[in-house]
Amino acid sequence: NAKYEATKTLAHLLKQRGDYRQALAYAEESQAAHDTLFSQAKAEEIGRLQGDFQLGQERDHAQVLARTAEAQQLRLRQQQRELWGLGLGLAAAALVGLALWRLNRLLGRKNQQIEQQRAELTALNATKDQLFSIIGHDLRGPLHSLHAFVGLLSGPPLPPEKLAQYTQRLTSTLDHTLALLENLLHWAALQMRATAPPQPENLALAAVVEENFELLSPAAEAGQVTLHHDLTGEEHVWADPSAVRLVLRNLLSNAIKFTSAGGTVRVAARRVAGTWQLAVADTGLGLPVPTPRQEVPAETLERRAGTGQPRSSGLGLKLSRDVALRNGGQLWMASAGPGEGSTFTLSLPPAEAPVVAETASRN
């Protein structure tokens, strides 16, 4: 700049003195200095413009980055809200699913209870129908006989032999009716679960057999049937005494009833496959068809007794089967056919095994 001012001044002074050549030389140097200054100014201006342009670009880029970061933050917050909403939705769905599962289980249990109650009601209704059927079918005849006998007593005097015959027949009928009523009450209580649970103990079968022989000997003597057993007293079972007495009494009563005069009813016991098998065999009418050894069926087994005996409803066998099963035993039957007699066998667990198990549990 100083060179420009100096050469410009010298060129002006030399021009005034008339030294045009030297003035032109200084004018040229002044113009060169001026051009240099102009170029530098333009370069600086261009540099400033380039810097401003680059700064603007950087500023715009920073703004774009800031807007991009803000958009990304917004998207991130939106995604976080969506994730939270999805998590809450899944948790709500899980809770709803758990509630539905519990409700389904509750409804399933309720349905099972309803079905069980329906089955129990159906069974009780069938029991009621069978009770009415037995009462109407098997008790009506004895009552009519009693009414007819009372009518005979109120009429003209009967000959002694007729009176004895009617009295014997009426006594047999009443004994059968009382036994039927007792079985009926036991069976109804068992079906309606009104009986106490079994109370097993160490029971000697020989004592129970002797007790029932003594109880049923009048009926056997009246029917001219011989009672015999070959128990030694070593036969001990683990069972409820009242249940065993009930089953044995029914089996002996049926055997006496279905055995003609001069026949025999024999009771035997043997140890088979870890159980005591108490068999009541008779030489009577047998079953209607040949029957190999099998369990007594659940349905009522009707049979016809001998002459002068009332028809059997089969309730005693049904009761005996249910009582045997309830006490951990089984009731079997076998017959060679009509007129060949029949054998009914009660299987019970021996007394030794439960005693050992009980002792082990206490130790």
mmCIF file of C-alpha atoms in Angstrom:
data_model
loop_
_atom_site.group_PDB
_atom_site.id
_atom_site.type_symbol
_atom_site.label_atom_id
_atom_site.label_comp_id
_atom_site.label_asym_id
_atom_site.label_seq_id
_atom_site.Cartn_x
_atom_site.Cartn_y
_atom_site.Cartn_z
ATOM 1 C CA ASN A 1 0.000 0.000 0.000
ATOM 2 C CA ALA A 2 2.864 2.308 0.889
ATOM 3 C CA LYS A 3 4.621 1.411 -2.350
ATOM 4 C CA TYR A 4 1.429 2.223 -4.238
ATOM 5 C CA GLU A 5 1.096 5.655 -2.615
ATOM 6 C CA ALA A 6 4.792 6.439 -3.041
ATOM 7 C CA THR A 7 5.028 5.462 -6.712
ATOM 8 C CA LYS A 8 1.770 7.295 -7.442
ATOM 9 C CA THR A 9 3.125 10.468 -5.834
ATOM 10 C CA LEU A 10 6.509 10.205 -7.637
ATOM 11 C CA ALA A 11 4.754 9.639 -10.957
ATOM 12 C CA HIS A 12 2.649 12.788 -10.399
ATOM 13 C CA LEU A 13 5.690 14.900 -9.431
ATOM 14 C CA LEU A 14 7.790 13.679 -12.344
ATOM 15 C CA LYS A 15 4.864 14.365 -14.697
ATOM 16 C CA GLN A 16 4.718 17.957 -13.429
ATOM 17 C CA ARG A 17 8.528 18.359 -14.065
ATOM 18 C CA GLY A 18 8.076 17.021 -17.551
ATOM 19 C CA ASP A 19 9.999 13.823 -17.030
ATOM 20 C CA TYR A 20 7.384 11.711 -18.678
ATOM 21 C CA ARG A 21 9.465 8.591 -19.124
ATOM 22 C CA GLN A 22 10.360 8.307 -15.494
ATOM 23 C CA ALA A 23 6.806 9.310 -14.547
ATOM 24 C CA LEU A 24 5.479 6.509 -16.772
ATOM 25 C CA ALA A 25 7.792 3.993 -15.062
ATOM 26 C CA TYR A 26 6.587 5.050 -11.637
ATOM 27 C CA ALA A 27 2.991 5.080 -12.892
ATOM 28 C CA GLU A 28 3.439 1.503 -14.081
ATOM 29 C CA GLU A 29 4.902 0.456 -10.666
ATOM 30 C CA SER A 30 2.020 2.275 -8.962
ATOM 31 C CA GLN A 31 -0.495 0.447 -11.158
ATOM 32 C CA ALA A 32 1.259 -2.892 -10.430
ATOM 33 C CA ALA A 33 1.109 -2.189 -6.697
ATOM 34 C CA HIS A 34 -2.539 -1.174 -7.073
ATOM 35 C CA ASP A 35 -3.264 -4.386 -8.958
ATOM 36 C CA THR A 36 -1.496 -6.384 -6.259
ATOM 37 C CA LEU A 37 -3.553 -4.679 -3.558
ATOM 38 C CA PHE A 38 -6.754 -5.305 -5.550
ATOM 39 C CA SER A 39 -5.865 -8.970 -6.001
ATOM 40 C CA GLN A 40 -5.125 -9.384 -2.323
ATOM 41 C CA ALA A 41 -8.420 -7.664 -1.417
ATOM 42 C CA LYS A 42 -10.302 -9.830 -3.840
ATOM 43 C CA ALA A 43 -8.540 -12.942 -2.530
ATOM 44 C CA GLU A 44 -9.347 -11.965 1.039
ATOM 45 C CA GLU A 45 -12.947 -11.252 0.080
ATOM 46 C CA ILE A 46 -13.149 -14.566 -1.758
ATOM 47 C CA GLY A 47 -11.602 -16.284 1.274
ATOM 48 C CA ARG A 48 -14.133 -14.569 3.530
ATOM 49 C CA LEU A 49 -16.929 -15.592 1.181
ATOM 50 C CA GLN A 50 -15.612 -19.163 1.109
ATOM 51 C CA GLY A 51 -15.307 -19.183 4.909
ATOM 52 C CA ASP A 52 -18.801 -17.762 5.269
ATOM 53 C CA PHE A 53 -20.077 -20.364 2.784
ATOM 54 C CA GLN A 54 -18.325 -23.195 4.596
ATOM 55 C CA LEU A 55 -19.494 -21.858 7.953
ATOM 56 C CA GLY A 56 -23.037 -21.679 6.585
ATOM 57 C CA GLN A 57 -22.722 -25.194 5.297
ATOM 58 C CA GLU A 58 -21.410 -26.360 8.661
ATOM 59 C CA ARG A 59 -24.213 -24.485 10.409
ATOM 60 C CA ASP A 60 -26.801 -26.007 8.073
ATOM 61 C CA HIS A 61 -25.236 -29.434 8.553
ATOM 62 C CA ALA A 62 -25.292 -28.955 12.317
ATOM 63 C CA GLN A 63 -28.947 -27.885 12.121
ATOM 64 C CA VAL A 64 -29.716 -30.945 9.999
ATOM 65 C CA LEU A 65 -27.877 -33.145 12.479
ATOM 66 C CA ALA A 66 -29.728 -31.481 15.350
ATOM 67 C CA ARG A 67 -33.069 -31.969 13.613
ATOM 68 C CA THR A 68 -32.103 -35.583 12.822
ATOM 69 C CA ALA A 69 -31.067 -36.208 16.438
ATOM 70 C CA GLU A 70 -34.311 -34.638 17.664
ATOM 71 C CA ALA A 71 -36.319 -36.806 15.253
ATOM 72 C CA GLN A 72 -34.386 -39.836 16.416
ATOM 73 C CA GLN A 73 -35.079 -38.914 20.032
ATOM 74 C CA LEU A 74 -38.738 -38.514 19.196
ATOM 75 C CA ARG A 75 -38.774 -41.881 17.433
ATOM 76 C CA LEU A 76 -36.900 -43.463 20.347
ATOM 77 C CA ARG A 77 -39.378 -42.046 22.845
ATOM 78 C CA GLN A 78 -42.240 -43.215 20.600
ATOM 79 C CA GLN A 79 -40.700 -46.693 20.373
ATOM 80 C CA GLN A 80 -40.216 -46.736 24.137
ATOM 81 C CA ARG A 81 -43.858 -45.787 24.612
ATOM 82 C CA GLU A 82 -44.868 -48.473 22.130
ATOM 83 C CA LEU A 83 -42.672 -51.013 23.938
ATOM 84 C CA TRP A 84 -44.190 -50.022 27.274
ATOM 85 C CA GLY A 85 -47.648 -50.272 25.768
ATOM 86 C CA LEU A 86 -46.811 -53.655 24.258
ATOM 87 C CA GLY A 87 -45.405 -54.866 27.583
ATOM 88 C CA LEU A 88 -48.472 -53.645 29.448
ATOM 89 C CA GLY A 89 -50.681 -55.265 26.813
ATOM 90 C CA LEU A 90 -48.808 -58.559 27.117
ATOM 91 C CA ALA A 91 -49.020 -58.369 30.915
ATOM 92 C CA ALA A 92 -52.742 -57.637 30.697
ATOM 93 C CA ALA A 93 -53.185 -60.484 28.216
ATOM 94 C CA ALA A 94 -51.223 -62.798 30.530
ATOM 95 C CA LEU A 95 -53.390 -61.768 33.482
ATOM 96 C CA VAL A 96 -56.538 -62.258 31.422
ATOM 97 C CA GLY A 97 -55.230 -65.644 30.240
ATOM 98 C CA LEU A 98 -54.408 -66.653 33.815
ATOM 99 C CA ALA A 99 -57.839 -65.536 34.964
ATOM 100 C CA LEU A 100 -59.476 -67.478 32.123
ATOM 101 C CA TRP A 101 -57.351 -70.538 32.925
ATOM 102 C CA ARG A 102 -58.326 -70.392 36.597
ATOM 103 C CA LEU A 103 -61.941 -69.811 35.624
ATOM 104 C CA ASN A 104 -61.758 -72.773 33.248
ATOM 105 C CA ARG A 105 -60.298 -74.972 35.985
ATOM 106 C CA LEU A 106 -62.951 -73.782 38.421
ATOM 107 C CA LEU A 107 -65.685 -74.478 35.879
ATOM 108 C CA GLY A 108 -64.129 -77.886 35.195
ATOM 109 C CA ARG A 109 -64.188 -78.753 38.897
ATOM 110 C CA LYS A 110 -67.735 -77.471 39.172
ATOM 111 C CA ASN A 111 -68.746 -79.568 36.163
ATOM 112 C CA GLN A 112 -67.057 -82.609 37.700
ATOM 113 C CA GLN A 113 -68.893 -81.981 40.968
ATOM 114 C CA ILE A 114 -72.162 -81.560 39.083
ATOM 115 C CA GLU A 115 -71.543 -84.759 37.113
ATOM 116 C CA GLN A 116 -70.602 -86.601 40.305
ATOM 117 C CA GLN A 117 -73.712 -85.311 42.065
ATOM 118 C CA ARG A 118 -75.793 -86.257 39.029
ATOM 119 C CA ALA A 119 -74.302 -89.759 39.056
ATOM 120 C CA GLU A 120 -74.931 -90.034 42.802
ATOM 121 C CA LEU A 121 -78.508 -88.843 42.349
ATOM 122 C CA THR A 122 -78.983 -91.339 39.518
ATOM 123 C CA ALA A 123 -77.575 -94.125 41.701
ATOM 124 C CA LEU A 124 -79.760 -93.069 44.639
ATOM 125 C CA ASN A 125 -82.782 -92.922 42.355
ATOM 126 C CA ALA A 126 -81.989 -96.432 41.077
ATOM 127 C CA THR A 127 -81.574 -97.579 44.685
ATOM 128 C CA LYS A 128 -84.914 -96.040 45.556
ATOM 129 C CA ASP A 129 -86.585 -97.749 42.594
ATOM 130 C CA GLN A 130 -85.036 -101.088 43.545
ATOM 131 C CA LEU A 131 -86.095 -100.648 47.164
ATOM 132 C CA PHE A 132 -89.672 -99.964 46.102
ATOM 133 C CA SER A 133 -89.550 -102.912 43.720
ATOM 134 C CA ILE A 134 -88.316 -105.287 46.427
ATOM 135 C CA ILE A 135 -90.751 -103.928 48.982
ATOM 136 C CA GLY A 136 -93.666 -104.213 46.562
ATOM 137 C CA HIS A 137 -92.646 -107.605 45.165
ATOM 138 C CA ASP A 138 -91.100 -109.531 48.040
ATOM 139 C CA LEU A 139 -92.888 -108.149 51.075
ATOM 140 C CA ARG A 140 -96.403 -108.174 49.675
ATOM 141 C CA GLY A 141 -96.587 -111.972 49.499
ATOM 142 C CA PRO A 142 -95.608 -112.625 53.147
ATOM 143 C CA LEU A 143 -98.043 -109.967 54.324
ATOM 144 C CA HIS A 144 -100.834 -111.567 52.306
ATOM 145 C CA SER A 145 -99.906 -114.938 53.864
ATOM 146 C CA LEU A 146 -100.043 -113.427 57.338
ATOM 147 C CA HIS A 147 -103.405 -111.858 56.549
ATOM 148 C CA ALA A 148 -104.749 -115.157 55.237
ATOM 149 C CA PHE A 149 -103.488 -117.016 58.341
ATOM 150 C CA VAL A 150 -105.111 -114.471 60.642
ATOM 151 C CA GLY A 151 -108.296 -114.956 58.655
ATOM 152 C CA LEU A 152 -108.054 -118.716 59.171
ATOM 153 C CA LEU A 153 -107.589 -118.236 62.917
ATOM 154 C CA SER A 154 -110.685 -116.045 63.105
ATOM 155 C CA GLY A 155 -112.780 -118.727 61.387
ATOM 156 C CA PRO A 156 -113.768 -122.217 62.492
ATOM 157 C CA PRO A 157 -111.203 -124.151 64.562
ATOM 158 C CA LEU A 158 -108.556 -125.885 62.423
ATOM 159 C CA PRO A 159 -107.410 -129.478 62.883
ATOM 160 C CA PRO A 160 -104.149 -129.670 64.893
ATOM 161 C CA GLU A 161 -102.155 -131.050 61.975
ATOM 162 C CA LYS A 162 -103.370 -128.246 59.659
ATOM 163 C CA LEU A 163 -102.686 -125.658 62.330
ATOM 164 C CA ALA A 164 -99.155 -127.006 62.808
ATOM 165 C CA GLN A 165 -98.563 -127.025 59.042
ATOM 166 C CA TYR A 166 -99.815 -123.450 58.595
ATOM 167 C CA THR A 167 -97.854 -122.298 61.642
ATOM 168 C CA GLN A 168 -94.622 -123.828 60.323
ATOM 169 C CA ARG A 169 -95.138 -122.311 56.892
ATOM 170 C CA LEU A 170 -96.011 -118.913 58.370
ATOM 171 C CA THR A 171 -92.952 -119.041 60.665
ATOM 172 C CA SER A 172 -90.708 -119.802 57.698
ATOM 173 C CA THR A 173 -92.297 -116.983 55.741
ATOM 174 C CA LEU A 174 -91.880 -114.513 58.602
ATOM 175 C CA ASP A 175 -88.248 -115.578 59.105
ATOM 176 C CA HIS A 176 -87.608 -114.991 55.430
ATOM 177 C CA THR A 177 -89.368 -111.607 55.602
ATOM 178 C CA LEU A 178 -87.372 -110.498 58.654
ATOM 179 C CA ALA A 179 -84.107 -111.549 56.971
ATOM 180 C CA LEU A 180 -85.151 -109.685 53.817
ATOM 181 C CA LEU A 181 -85.963 -106.550 55.814
ATOM 182 C CA GLU A 182 -82.646 -106.709 57.618
ATOM 183 C CA ASN A 183 -80.758 -107.127 54.336
ATOM 184 C CA LEU A 184 -82.829 -104.376 52.803
ATOM 185 C CA LEU A 185 -81.941 -101.940 55.575
ATOM 186 C CA HIS A 186 -78.252 -102.868 55.470
ATOM 187 C CA TRP A 187 -78.095 -102.560 51.710
ATOM 188 C CA ALA A 188 -79.971 -99.241 51.627
ATOM 189 C CA ALA A 189 -77.678 -97.792 54.297
ATOM 190 C CA LEU A 190 -74.647 -99.043 52.359
ATOM 191 C CA GLN A 191 -75.858 -97.544 49.073
ATOM 192 C CA MET A 192 -76.644 -94.218 50.714
ATOM 193 C CA ARG A 193 -73.286 -94.245 52.530
ATOM 194 C CA ALA A 194 -75.020 -94.042 55.876
ATOM 195 C CA THR A 195 -72.989 -96.866 57.417
ATOM 196 C CA ALA A 196 -69.845 -96.383 59.440
ATOM 197 C CA PRO A 197 -66.521 -97.243 57.763
ATOM 198 C CA PRO A 198 -65.294 -100.826 58.237
ATOM 199 C CA GLN A 199 -63.443 -101.531 61.473
ATOM 200 C CA PRO A 200 -61.263 -104.550 60.663
ATOM 201 C CA GLU A 201 -59.649 -106.714 63.305
ATOM 202 C CA ASN A 202 -58.077 -110.134 63.706
ATOM 203 C CA LEU A 203 -61.088 -112.423 63.310
ATOM 204 C CA ALA A 204 -61.282 -116.222 63.732
ATOM 205 C CA LEU A 205 -63.488 -117.652 60.964
ATOM 206 C CA ALA A 206 -64.287 -120.825 62.918
ATOM 207 C CA ALA A 207 -65.979 -118.816 65.685
ATOM 208 C CA VAL A 208 -68.085 -116.899 63.144
ATOM 209 C CA VAL A 209 -69.114 -120.128 61.411
ATOM 210 C CA GLU A 210 -70.130 -121.787 64.726
ATOM 211 C CA GLU A 211 -72.105 -118.679 65.676
ATOM 212 C CA ASN A 212 -74.053 -118.726 62.397
ATOM 213 C CA PHE A 213 -74.601 -122.501 62.612
ATOM 214 C CA GLU A 214 -76.193 -122.021 66.015
ATOM 215 C CA LEU A 215 -78.328 -119.167 64.688
ATOM 216 C CA LEU A 216 -79.543 -121.022 61.569
ATOM 217 C CA SER A 217 -79.786 -124.549 62.939
ATOM 218 C CA PRO A 218 -83.588 -124.257 63.519
ATOM 219 C CA ALA A 219 -84.108 -123.377 59.836
ATOM 220 C CA ALA A 220 -81.782 -126.229 58.772
ATOM 221 C CA GLU A 221 -83.601 -128.717 61.008
ATOM 222 C CA ALA A 222 -86.964 -127.566 59.689
ATOM 223 C CA GLY A 223 -85.750 -128.107 56.115
ATOM 224 C CA GLN A 224 -83.985 -131.381 57.058
ATOM 225 C CA VAL A 225 -80.637 -129.959 55.885
ATOM 226 C CA THR A 226 -77.359 -130.983 57.523
ATOM 227 C CA LEU A 227 -74.814 -128.271 58.406
ATOM 228 C CA HIS A 228 -71.133 -129.188 58.514
ATOM 229 C CA HIS A 229 -67.777 -127.400 58.545
ATOM 230 C CA ASP A 230 -64.144 -128.502 58.720
ATOM 231 C CA LEU A 231 -62.463 -125.326 60.006
ATOM 232 C CA THR A 232 -59.634 -125.924 62.482
ATOM 233 C CA GLY A 233 -59.555 -122.542 64.251
ATOM 234 C CA GLU A 234 -56.325 -121.464 62.572
ATOM 235 C CA GLU A 235 -58.146 -119.447 59.913
ATOM 236 C CA HIS A 236 -57.757 -115.791 60.912
ATOM 237 C CA VAL A 237 -58.702 -112.909 58.610
ATOM 238 C CA TRP A 238 -58.384 -109.146 58.794
ATOM 239 C CA ALA A 239 -61.969 -107.921 58.407
ATOM 240 C CA ASP A 240 -64.900 -106.264 60.105
ATOM 241 C CA PRO A 241 -66.619 -108.948 62.260
ATOM 242 C CA SER A 242 -70.131 -107.612 61.667
ATOM 243 C CA ALA A 243 -69.550 -107.583 57.898
ATOM 244 C CA VAL A 244 -68.261 -111.188 57.854
ATOM 245 C CA ARG A 245 -71.206 -112.338 59.996
ATOM 246 C CA LEU A 246 -73.648 -110.615 57.648
ATOM 247 C CA VAL A 247 -72.146 -112.179 54.507
ATOM 248 C CA LEU A 248 -71.852 -115.662 56.031
ATOM 249 C CA ARG A 249 -75.398 -115.511 57.368
ATOM 250 C CA ASN A 250 -76.738 -114.642 53.916
ATOM 251 C CA LEU A 251 -74.714 -117.376 52.222
ATOM 252 C CA LEU A 252 -75.836 -120.017 54.743
ATOM 253 C CA SER A 253 -79.476 -118.862 54.614
ATOM 254 C CA ASN A 254 -79.478 -119.101 50.820
ATOM 255 C CA ALA A 255 -77.776 -122.509 50.913
ATOM 256 C CA ILE A 256 -80.373 -123.857 53.363
ATOM 257 C CA LYS A 257 -83.194 -122.312 51.367
ATOM 258 C CA PHE A 258 -82.069 -123.785 48.042
ATOM 259 C CA THR A 259 -81.240 -127.271 49.411
ATOM 260 C CA SER A 260 -83.931 -129.930 49.442
ATOM 261 C CA ALA A 261 -84.634 -132.210 52.416
ATOM 262 C CA GLY A 262 -81.805 -134.612 53.104
ATOM 263 C CA GLY A 263 -79.195 -132.314 51.540
ATOM 264 C CA THR A 264 -76.015 -130.953 53.074
ATOM 265 C CA VAL A 265 -74.468 -127.495 53.452
ATOM 266 C CA ARG A 266 -70.711 -127.610 54.008
ATOM 267 C CA VAL A 267 -68.403 -124.739 54.980
ATOM 268 C CA ALA A 268 -64.670 -124.999 54.270
ATOM 269 C CA ALA A 269 -61.706 -122.626 54.267
ATOM 270 C CA ARG A 270 -58.324 -122.745 52.578
ATOM 271 C CA ARG A 271 -55.390 -120.405 52.014
ATOM 272 C CA VAL A 272 -54.981 -119.454 48.336
ATOM 273 C CA ALA A 273 -52.624 -116.811 46.916
ATOM 274 C CA GLY A 274 -52.330 -114.846 50.139
ATOM 275 C CA THR A 275 -56.068 -114.869 50.959
ATOM 276 C CA TRP A 276 -58.435 -117.012 52.975
ATOM 277 C CA GLN A 277 -61.182 -118.548 50.833
ATOM 278 C CA LEU A 278 -64.307 -119.293 52.899
ATOM 279 C CA ALA A 279 -66.560 -121.520 50.754
ATOM 280 C CA VAL A 280 -70.229 -122.363 51.423
ATOM 281 C CA ALA A 281 -71.218 -125.348 49.257
ATOM 282 C CA ASP A 282 -74.638 -126.957 49.078
ATOM 283 C CA THR A 283 -76.167 -129.969 47.347
ATOM 284 C CA GLY A 284 -79.275 -128.049 46.359
ATOM 285 C CA LEU A 285 -80.895 -126.722 43.225
ATOM 286 C CA GLY A 286 -77.780 -125.085 41.779
ATOM 287 C CA LEU A 287 -77.743 -122.173 39.370
ATOM 288 C CA PRO A 288 -80.000 -122.057 36.293
ATOM 289 C CA VAL A 289 -77.029 -122.651 33.945
ATOM 290 C CA PRO A 290 -73.588 -124.235 34.443
ATOM 291 C CA THR A 291 -71.397 -121.489 35.866
ATOM 292 C CA PRO A 292 -67.615 -121.734 36.251
ATOM 293 C CA ARG A 293 -66.031 -119.917 39.161
ATOM 294 C CA GLN A 294 -66.594 -116.175 38.696
ATOM 295 C CA GLU A 295 -67.352 -113.069 40.697
ATOM 296 C CA VAL A 296 -70.929 -112.491 41.790
ATOM 297 C CA PRO A 297 -72.340 -109.900 39.337
ATOM 298 C CA ALA A 298 -73.341 -106.430 40.461
ATOM 299 C CA GLU A 299 -76.918 -106.886 39.250
ATOM 300 C CA THR A 300 -79.458 -108.725 41.360
ATOM 301 C CA LEU A 301 -79.310 -112.517 40.945
ATOM 302 C CA GLU A 302 -82.837 -113.889 41.206
ATOM 303 C CA ARG A 303 -83.303 -117.599 41.966
ATOM 304 C CA ARG A 304 -86.200 -119.889 42.684
ATOM 305 C CA ALA A 305 -86.147 -121.818 45.927
ATOM 306 C CA GLY A 306 -87.501 -125.269 46.617
ATOM 307 C CA THR A 307 -91.083 -126.260 47.111
ATOM 308 C CA GLY A 308 -92.792 -124.320 49.883
ATOM 309 C CA GLN A 309 -90.036 -121.696 49.966
ATOM 310 C CA PRO A 310 -90.581 -118.082 48.893
ATOM 311 C CA ARG A 311 -88.866 -116.783 45.808
ATOM 312 C CA SER A 312 -85.494 -115.128 46.434
ATOM 313 C CA SER A 313 -84.950 -111.537 45.332
ATOM 314 C CA GLY A 314 -81.168 -111.940 45.222
ATOM 315 C CA LEU A 315 -80.755 -108.947 47.527
ATOM 316 C CA GLY A 316 -78.780 -111.014 50.056
ATOM 317 C CA LEU A 317 -76.138 -111.873 47.450
ATOM 318 C CA LYS A 318 -75.981 -108.280 46.219
ATOM 319 C CA LEU A 319 -75.573 -107.036 49.780
ATOM 320 C CA SER A 320 -72.940 -109.697 50.491
ATOM 321 C CA ARG A 321 -70.984 -108.711 47.373
ATOM 322 C CA ASP A 322 -71.034 -104.996 48.264
ATOM 323 C CA VAL A 323 -70.041 -105.662 51.869
ATOM 324 C CA ALA A 324 -67.219 -107.984 50.779
ATOM 325 C CA LEU A 325 -65.813 -105.407 48.375
ATOM 326 C CA ARG A 326 -66.087 -102.685 50.985
ATOM 327 C CA ASN A 327 -63.991 -104.809 53.363
ATOM 328 C CA GLY A 328 -61.264 -105.557 50.853
ATOM 329 C CA GLY A 329 -62.600 -108.975 49.833
ATOM 330 C CA GLN A 330 -64.454 -110.609 46.943
ATOM 331 C CA LEU A 331 -67.435 -112.890 46.513
ATOM 332 C CA TRP A 332 -67.307 -115.734 43.986
ATOM 333 C CA MET A 333 -69.880 -118.222 42.739
ATOM 334 C CA ALA A 334 -69.762 -121.539 40.873
ATOM 335 C CA SER A 335 -72.235 -124.273 39.940
ATOM 336 C CA ALA A 336 -72.271 -127.359 37.738
ATOM 337 C CA GLY A 337 -75.823 -126.489 36.682
ATOM 338 C CA PRO A 338 -79.427 -127.156 37.740
ATOM 339 C CA GLY A 339 -79.705 -129.773 40.485
ATOM 340 C CA GLU A 340 -75.929 -129.971 40.934
ATOM 341 C CA GLY A 341 -75.642 -127.613 43.894
ATOM 342 C CA SER A 342 -73.659 -124.367 44.076
ATOM 343 C CA THR A 343 -70.664 -122.922 45.885
ATOM 344 C CA PHE A 344 -70.281 -119.335 47.018
ATOM 345 C CA THR A 345 -66.826 -118.292 48.221
ATOM 346 C CA LEU A 346 -65.849 -115.266 50.275
ATOM 347 C CA SER A 347 -62.174 -114.258 49.927
ATOM 348 C CA LEU A 348 -60.663 -112.103 52.651
ATOM 349 C CA PRO A 349 -57.139 -110.870 53.446
ATOM 350 C CA PRO A 350 -55.329 -112.816 56.151
ATOM 351 C CA ALA A 351 -54.813 -111.269 59.559
ATOM 352 C CA GLU A 352 -51.016 -111.598 59.546
ATOM 353 C CA ALA A 353 -50.278 -109.140 56.709
ATOM 354 C CA PRO A 354 -52.226 -106.135 58.110
ATOM 355 C CA VAL A 355 -50.790 -106.713 61.567
ATOM 356 C CA VAL A 356 -47.232 -106.703 60.191
ATOM 357 C CA ALA A 357 -47.951 -103.606 58.111
ATOM 358 C CA GLU A 358 -49.412 -101.808 61.100
ATOM 359 C CA THR A 359 -46.418 -102.740 63.276
ATOM 360 C CA ALA A 360 -44.004 -101.535 60.579
ATOM 361 C CA SER A 361 -45.846 -98.221 60.249
ATOM 362 C CA ARG A 362 -45.666 -97.628 63.973
ATOM 363 C CA ASN A 363 -41.907 -98.390 64.023
#
